[in-house]
Amino acid sequence: MNKKELAILQNIQHLIQQLDCGADDEEQKPNVSSFANRMLALSKITCWRYEPMSNMLFFTDEKGSKKHPSGCSLTLFLKELNRKDRQNMLDAFHRLLTESCEEITFTFAKPFKNGQHWYEVHACRYEKCIIGTMCLLRHEDKQAQKALQDKQKFELLMSIANVFVWEYDVGKKVFSANESLCQKLGVPHKTFSIKELKKVLKIERLDDFLKNIHEKPQQDHSVIHITNPYGDMQFIFETSFNSIIDNEGKCILVLGTLHDITEQEILKDKASRDDLTGCFNRGSADVTLLNTFKRFQETKEQYMIIFFDIDKFKEYNDTFGHDAGDYVLKRFSLLIMQEIRSSDRLFRWGGDEFLLLCSGIAKENMYTYIDRLRRVIACAQFTYSGKKFRVTTSIGAAYYYANDTTYQDAMKRADRSVYKSKLAGRNNACMLLK
């Protein structure tokens, strides 16, 4: 209980004691009106009445009483309010005077010195007047208002730009973010522990991120994927962050921004995909091959190119029609994608040719890998318009080599490997080491 509440309670107890005494002498009776005004002052509640005949508002506070009220015209009082609050008060008075309601509650804001006060009003009809109480809810000075407005402007601008702010307290191991990001992700605007964060959101590689922060404070830039609590939407964010270091060189806080690039990534992914099969397209293959060859030259990481050529594809079109050919291409690509690793990429090179780019497969395991894919296709059942048939493929593969000048050198070897598979009777896998 605070000091004001304690003072109110003490005064009420004192008044009850005086009333219980039942003093006959008028001079010994407590001044109830004065005491009520003291209570009102302590509770920040003002009593008032409105007289429609004179259009006057009368207030009773610690400086006045019923015998000496302070008042002003309603017109003058309303001039200090904004348009919305002015109309609300007029509507409330009209409803009370026309007896459409007995009691009513409303709020309004009133300018005061260097700020603004917010009041809650309780009013009721009493004989030919309106009486009520007015309680101060809160007040803000201009500096606080400007800070609030600046914060709101910042939130709005950040939201328009799809940029959001987050921070991670390393000591407490808690995350927090601005309100607009929480709204976008569909989570409460609060501080989250790591356990709580994992429970409400699926964030890819979160543990790796936290490990790097605790082991080596850093400034970084990356792309992260976040799935909302309902699991029906995955957001893609580009994040930049930096660490605040204490005097001992320890990271105490990480501050970062998130830029929502979900739409751009979806459009980019759609532009890089083949419409029929859903595989990556030829244009995407050229860019990926160029980038991986540069990476190979820098790091010597192993990359393998695998070509697939569907055997006698023209016969499916001639026998069953072009729709059957489309079915074979879609079914073929789906079978391959179900077998490869998440790090492997399948491209539709053109027509009935597909290219698979793999990394991290040792040369001694290369043939086993491509022959397994060949057998998956050969053993699969294809059915179109009630007719069942088999499909086979000829496969060729090659690695990047240190003496290759471009990725085209490995492509030529893979292409020659496919040709050898076809010469060997099709439904074969071949690889050229040189």
XYZ file of C-alpha atoms in Angstrom:
434
model
C 0.000 0.000 0.000
C 1.485 3.380 -0.986
C 1.495 6.569 1.146
C -1.614 8.075 -0.466
C -3.652 4.906 -0.019
C -2.513 4.693 3.608
C -3.520 8.337 4.243
C -6.988 7.736 2.736
C -7.501 4.680 4.952
C -6.391 6.521 8.089
C -8.700 9.471 7.407
C -11.677 7.179 6.760
C -11.035 5.380 10.061
C -10.819 8.723 11.847
C -14.135 9.851 10.349
C -15.883 6.625 11.379
C -14.654 7.051 14.950
C -16.012 10.594 15.082
C -19.393 9.569 13.690
C -19.650 6.691 16.173
C -19.197 9.073 19.077
C -22.639 10.575 18.273
C -21.637 14.060 19.533
C -24.619 16.390 20.072
C -22.621 19.573 19.977
C -22.534 20.973 16.448
C -18.973 22.235 16.981
C -17.774 18.688 17.772
C -19.274 17.156 14.563
C -16.754 16.464 11.862
C -16.738 18.640 8.753
C -17.869 15.906 6.346
C -17.757 18.173 3.272
C -14.174 19.249 3.995
C -13.148 15.668 4.703
C -14.715 14.433 1.422
C -12.760 17.047 -0.481
C -9.530 15.855 1.162
C -10.350 12.295 0.096
C -11.020 13.443 -3.439
C -7.708 15.293 -3.559
C -5.760 12.263 -2.369
C -7.484 9.948 -4.828
C -7.146 12.449 -7.723
C -10.922 12.293 -8.262
C -12.881 15.480 -8.995
C -16.649 15.748 -8.565
C -18.600 17.889 -11.014
C -22.098 18.755 -12.125
C -23.496 20.167 -15.333
C -26.506 22.498 -15.365
C -28.133 22.548 -18.821
C -30.121 25.754 -18.159
C -26.963 27.808 -17.694
C -24.703 25.530 -19.763
C -22.226 25.587 -16.889
C -19.872 22.963 -15.462
C -19.096 23.184 -11.726
C -16.138 21.333 -10.155
C -15.469 20.505 -6.498
C -11.873 19.765 -5.474
C -9.504 20.491 -2.619
C -9.795 24.240 -3.278
C -13.574 24.381 -3.388
C -16.783 23.163 -1.834
C -20.486 23.118 -2.624
C -20.768 26.639 -1.236
C -17.786 27.927 -3.217
C -17.597 25.907 -6.445
C -15.278 26.608 -9.357
C -16.889 26.388 -12.795
C -16.826 27.322 -16.446
C -19.142 27.158 -19.416
C -19.363 23.824 -21.220
C -18.564 25.581 -24.516
C -15.302 26.941 -23.099
C -14.391 23.567 -21.584
C -15.007 21.730 -24.871
C -12.748 24.116 -26.817
C -9.731 22.594 -25.066
C -10.574 19.058 -26.257
C -9.872 17.464 -29.607
C -12.722 16.934 -32.062
C -13.276 13.258 -31.220
C -13.325 13.740 -27.417
C -15.556 16.825 -27.789
C -18.130 14.842 -29.755
C -17.967 11.927 -27.288
C -18.761 14.234 -24.369
C -21.634 15.960 -26.182
C -23.099 12.582 -27.161
C -22.840 11.335 -23.567
C -24.587 14.432 -22.176
C -27.316 14.193 -24.829
C -28.027 10.546 -24.001
C -28.274 11.312 -20.276
C -30.526 14.342 -20.717
C -32.870 12.509 -23.121
C -33.045 9.642 -20.629
C -31.782 7.088 -23.168
C -29.376 5.868 -20.485
C -28.984 6.254 -16.714
C -25.178 6.154 -16.422
C -22.297 6.460 -18.835
C -18.470 6.297 -18.820
C -16.092 7.928 -21.284
C -12.528 9.241 -21.492
C -10.947 12.398 -22.868
C -7.554 14.055 -23.171
C -6.951 17.653 -22.113
C -3.837 19.780 -22.762
C -2.088 20.951 -19.604
C 1.006 23.162 -19.411
C 3.727 21.259 -21.344
C 1.828 18.045 -21.804
C -1.501 16.317 -21.793
C -3.748 14.656 -19.182
C -6.046 11.694 -19.795
C -9.232 11.468 -17.709
C -11.909 8.856 -17.137
C -15.385 10.265 -16.527
C -18.347 8.545 -14.812
C -21.630 10.464 -15.220
C -25.298 9.997 -14.345
C -28.534 11.997 -14.534
C -29.663 13.632 -11.275
C -32.940 15.560 -11.340
C -32.444 18.202 -14.080
C -28.662 18.087 -13.937
C -25.837 15.712 -14.766
C -23.409 14.826 -12.007
C -20.270 12.706 -12.044
C -16.637 12.129 -11.160
C -13.498 12.755 -13.184
C -10.401 10.652 -12.451
C -6.915 11.360 -13.767
C -5.647 8.245 -15.577
C -2.221 9.405 -16.675
C -0.269 12.391 -17.930
C 2.630 12.883 -20.309
C 4.789 15.910 -20.968
C 5.768 17.021 -24.461
C 9.172 15.366 -24.244
C 7.565 12.017 -23.383
C 4.991 12.512 -26.140
C 7.729 13.263 -28.662
C 9.663 10.155 -27.584
C 6.505 8.083 -28.008
C 5.823 9.613 -31.419
C 9.434 9.030 -32.493
C 9.144 5.401 -31.405
C 5.889 4.994 -33.310
C 7.417 6.613 -36.412
C 10.446 4.337 -36.133
C 8.236 1.241 -35.811
C 6.142 2.352 -38.799
C 9.128 3.090 -41.033
C 10.828 -0.161 -40.092
C 7.613 -2.068 -40.784
C 7.172 -0.405 -44.192
C 10.753 -1.294 -45.094
C 10.247 -4.860 -43.795
C 13.135 -4.307 -41.367
C 12.906 -5.331 -37.701
C 15.123 -5.070 -34.619
C 16.129 -7.803 -32.169
C 18.566 -8.246 -29.303
C 20.043 -11.120 -27.335
C 21.183 -10.721 -23.725
C 24.106 -13.116 -23.464
C 24.219 -13.143 -19.649
C 20.496 -13.772 -19.141
C 20.235 -15.834 -22.352
C 17.016 -14.142 -23.454
C 15.802 -12.734 -26.784
C 13.596 -9.701 -27.369
C 12.402 -7.865 -30.483
C 10.353 -4.837 -31.488
C 6.567 -5.151 -31.434
C 6.104 -5.170 -35.221
C 8.320 -8.255 -35.609
C 6.376 -10.117 -32.905
C 3.119 -9.240 -34.675
C 4.494 -10.464 -38.004
C 5.592 -13.787 -36.529
C 2.397 -14.185 -34.495
C 4.039 -14.316 -31.042
C 3.469 -12.188 -27.897
C 5.551 -9.022 -27.503
C 7.719 -10.179 -24.600
C 11.175 -11.418 -23.667
C 11.797 -15.069 -24.582
C 14.193 -17.526 -23.051
C 15.941 -19.848 -25.500
C 13.659 -22.695 -24.422
C 10.537 -20.574 -24.963
C 11.781 -19.359 -28.322
C 12.345 -22.906 -29.557
C 8.874 -23.844 -28.369
C 7.011 -21.118 -30.267
C 9.228 -20.696 -33.342
C 11.267 -22.963 -35.565
C 14.513 -21.148 -36.333
C 17.005 -22.963 -38.519
C 20.535 -23.335 -37.081
C 19.656 -21.453 -33.872
C 21.984 -23.625 -31.760
C 24.909 -22.981 -34.140
C 24.214 -19.252 -33.942
C 24.200 -19.264 -30.137
C 27.356 -21.365 -29.982
C 29.238 -18.888 -32.186
C 28.079 -15.950 -30.047
C 29.212 -17.532 -26.772
C 32.520 -18.844 -28.134
C 33.532 -15.957 -30.376
C 31.745 -12.585 -30.272
C 31.400 -11.350 -33.811
C 29.862 -9.095 -36.396
C 28.101 -11.099 -39.067
C 25.559 -11.180 -41.858
C 23.462 -14.168 -42.878
C 20.091 -15.455 -44.081
C 17.834 -17.327 -41.645
C 14.518 -19.169 -41.992
C 11.826 -18.825 -39.299
C 8.563 -20.800 -39.206
C 5.651 -19.248 -37.294
C 3.908 -21.003 -34.357
C 1.155 -22.378 -36.590
C 3.649 -23.942 -39.007
C 1.806 -22.559 -42.037
C 4.255 -19.815 -42.978
C 8.029 -19.740 -43.328
C 9.719 -16.351 -43.333
C 13.130 -15.714 -44.838
C 15.116 -12.910 -43.206
C 18.435 -11.323 -44.001
C 20.060 -10.485 -40.680
C 22.985 -8.266 -39.723
C 24.177 -8.115 -36.135
C 27.012 -6.930 -33.934
C 28.181 -7.623 -30.397
C 28.698 -5.284 -27.447
C 31.843 -6.260 -25.548
C 32.665 -5.509 -21.890
C 36.062 -4.430 -20.538
C 37.158 -8.068 -20.242
C 36.435 -8.797 -23.891
C 33.285 -10.808 -23.183
C 30.155 -10.433 -25.261
C 27.308 -9.078 -23.121
C 24.712 -8.116 -25.730
C 24.032 -8.797 -29.404
C 22.014 -6.283 -31.419
C 20.728 -6.989 -34.901
C 18.269 -6.203 -37.657
C 16.094 -8.530 -39.713
C 15.104 -7.643 -43.264
C 12.153 -9.660 -44.595
C 13.175 -11.041 -48.011
C 10.555 -13.814 -48.137
C 8.784 -12.450 -51.213
C 12.013 -11.779 -53.103
C 13.307 -15.270 -52.338
C 10.039 -16.883 -53.442
C 10.096 -14.949 -56.719
C 13.769 -15.712 -57.183
C 13.173 -19.408 -56.515
C 10.218 -19.440 -58.907
C 12.316 -17.792 -61.620
C 15.026 -20.416 -61.157
C 12.649 -23.405 -61.408
C 11.433 -25.455 -64.346
C 7.646 -25.059 -64.582
C 6.968 -28.665 -65.586
C 9.145 -30.698 -63.231
C 9.861 -28.273 -60.356
C 13.607 -28.877 -60.759
C 15.994 -25.963 -61.081
C 16.220 -24.723 -64.667
C 19.113 -24.398 -67.146
C 19.815 -20.756 -66.277
C 20.110 -21.621 -62.593
C 22.429 -24.519 -63.480
C 24.865 -22.230 -65.338
C 25.134 -19.869 -62.333
C 25.509 -22.727 -59.827
C 28.170 -24.518 -61.878
C 30.166 -21.316 -62.214
C 30.004 -20.595 -58.468
C 30.861 -24.148 -57.411
C 33.834 -24.269 -59.760
C 35.194 -21.054 -58.206
C 34.693 -22.580 -54.763
C 36.487 -25.747 -55.907
C 39.477 -23.713 -57.073
C 39.644 -21.917 -53.704
C 38.938 -24.797 -51.299
C 39.449 -27.995 -53.377
C 36.039 -29.211 -52.175
C 34.922 -32.208 -54.263
C 32.052 -31.689 -56.728
C 30.560 -34.298 -59.039
C 28.453 -33.609 -62.144
C 25.965 -36.336 -63.105
C 24.082 -36.339 -66.417
C 20.832 -38.274 -66.953
C 19.444 -38.982 -70.411
C 16.094 -40.826 -70.514
C 16.387 -43.760 -72.931
C 14.164 -43.660 -76.046
C 12.123 -40.791 -74.709
C 10.690 -40.015 -78.161
C 8.868 -43.353 -78.146
C 6.717 -42.337 -75.147
C 5.563 -39.242 -77.011
C 4.929 -41.177 -80.218
C 3.093 -44.052 -78.468
C 1.036 -42.256 -75.819
C 1.179 -38.560 -76.845
C 3.022 -35.518 -75.526
C 1.058 -35.487 -72.263
C 2.536 -38.903 -71.517
C 6.002 -37.470 -72.185
C 5.329 -34.713 -69.646
C 4.188 -37.332 -67.138
C 7.421 -39.314 -67.615
C 9.550 -36.190 -67.063
C 7.682 -35.248 -63.866
C 7.719 -38.797 -62.470
C 11.399 -39.234 -63.368
C 12.467 -36.000 -61.626
C 10.365 -36.813 -58.548
C 12.000 -40.251 -58.174
C 15.481 -38.718 -58.348
C 14.664 -35.894 -55.883
C 13.354 -38.407 -53.372
C 16.705 -40.248 -53.408
C 19.258 -37.450 -53.355
C 20.528 -35.556 -50.318
C 19.262 -32.088 -49.332
C 22.628 -30.612 -50.330
C 22.396 -32.039 -53.880
C 20.744 -30.033 -56.653
C 18.818 -31.435 -59.586
C 18.440 -29.350 -62.761
C 16.449 -29.917 -65.912
C 19.154 -29.371 -68.494
C 16.802 -29.480 -71.469
C 14.314 -31.853 -73.138
C 14.772 -35.263 -71.541
C 18.199 -34.450 -70.015
C 18.791 -33.769 -66.321
C 21.902 -32.668 -64.432
C 22.654 -33.458 -60.802
C 25.358 -31.568 -58.898
C 26.708 -33.254 -55.754
C 29.428 -32.395 -53.255
C 31.395 -34.383 -50.705
C 31.183 -37.808 -52.401
C 34.511 -39.662 -52.413
C 35.705 -40.925 -55.781
C 35.692 -44.542 -54.609
C 31.950 -44.198 -53.853
C 31.083 -42.358 -57.042
C 30.015 -45.307 -59.184
C 27.953 -46.891 -56.379
C 26.046 -43.636 -55.981
C 25.144 -43.149 -59.657
C 24.315 -46.816 -60.216
C 21.896 -46.746 -57.276
C 20.057 -43.865 -58.954
C 19.952 -45.817 -62.215
C 18.370 -48.800 -60.461
C 15.769 -46.605 -58.745
C 14.490 -45.494 -62.156
C 14.712 -48.930 -63.752
C 12.724 -50.582 -60.945
C 9.985 -47.919 -60.752
C 6.492 -48.568 -62.146
C 5.187 -45.894 -64.550
C 1.434 -45.802 -65.225
C -0.334 -43.526 -67.704
C -3.964 -43.775 -68.872
C -4.190 -47.226 -67.319
C -1.084 -48.495 -69.169
C 1.945 -49.635 -67.197
C 5.478 -49.404 -68.550
C 9.146 -49.127 -67.504
C 11.585 -46.266 -68.041
C 15.381 -46.491 -68.086
C 18.106 -43.877 -68.147
C 21.736 -43.615 -69.269
C 23.978 -41.901 -66.727
C 27.379 -40.252 -67.017
C 29.440 -38.576 -64.300
C 32.661 -36.612 -63.820
C 34.527 -34.645 -61.147
C 36.125 -31.211 -61.254
C 39.894 -31.633 -61.631
C 42.752 -29.348 -60.644
C 43.871 -28.902 -64.279
C 40.344 -27.917 -65.436
C 40.225 -24.307 -66.641
C 36.404 -24.004 -66.454
C 33.486 -26.142 -65.297
C 32.870 -26.903 -68.984
C 35.838 -29.293 -68.931
C 34.046 -31.504 -66.370
C 30.765 -31.104 -68.303
C 32.398 -32.490 -71.437
C 33.658 -35.523 -69.532
C 30.195 -36.160 -68.066
C 28.642 -35.827 -71.549
C 31.098 -38.346 -73.006
C 30.256 -40.702 -70.121
C 26.550 -40.579 -71.066
C 27.444 -41.355 -74.671
C 29.445 -44.405 -73.526
C 26.485 -45.589 -71.426
C 24.247 -45.474 -74.509
C 26.827 -47.289 -76.652
C 26.936 -50.015 -73.987
C 23.214 -50.702 -74.562
C 21.522 -47.940 -72.474
C 20.297 -48.368 -68.883
C 23.930 -48.058 -67.819
C 26.075 -45.809 -65.609
C 29.531 -44.680 -66.664
C 32.160 -42.302 -65.322
C 35.303 -40.790 -66.851
C 38.192 -40.101 -64.526
C 40.205 -38.225 -67.182
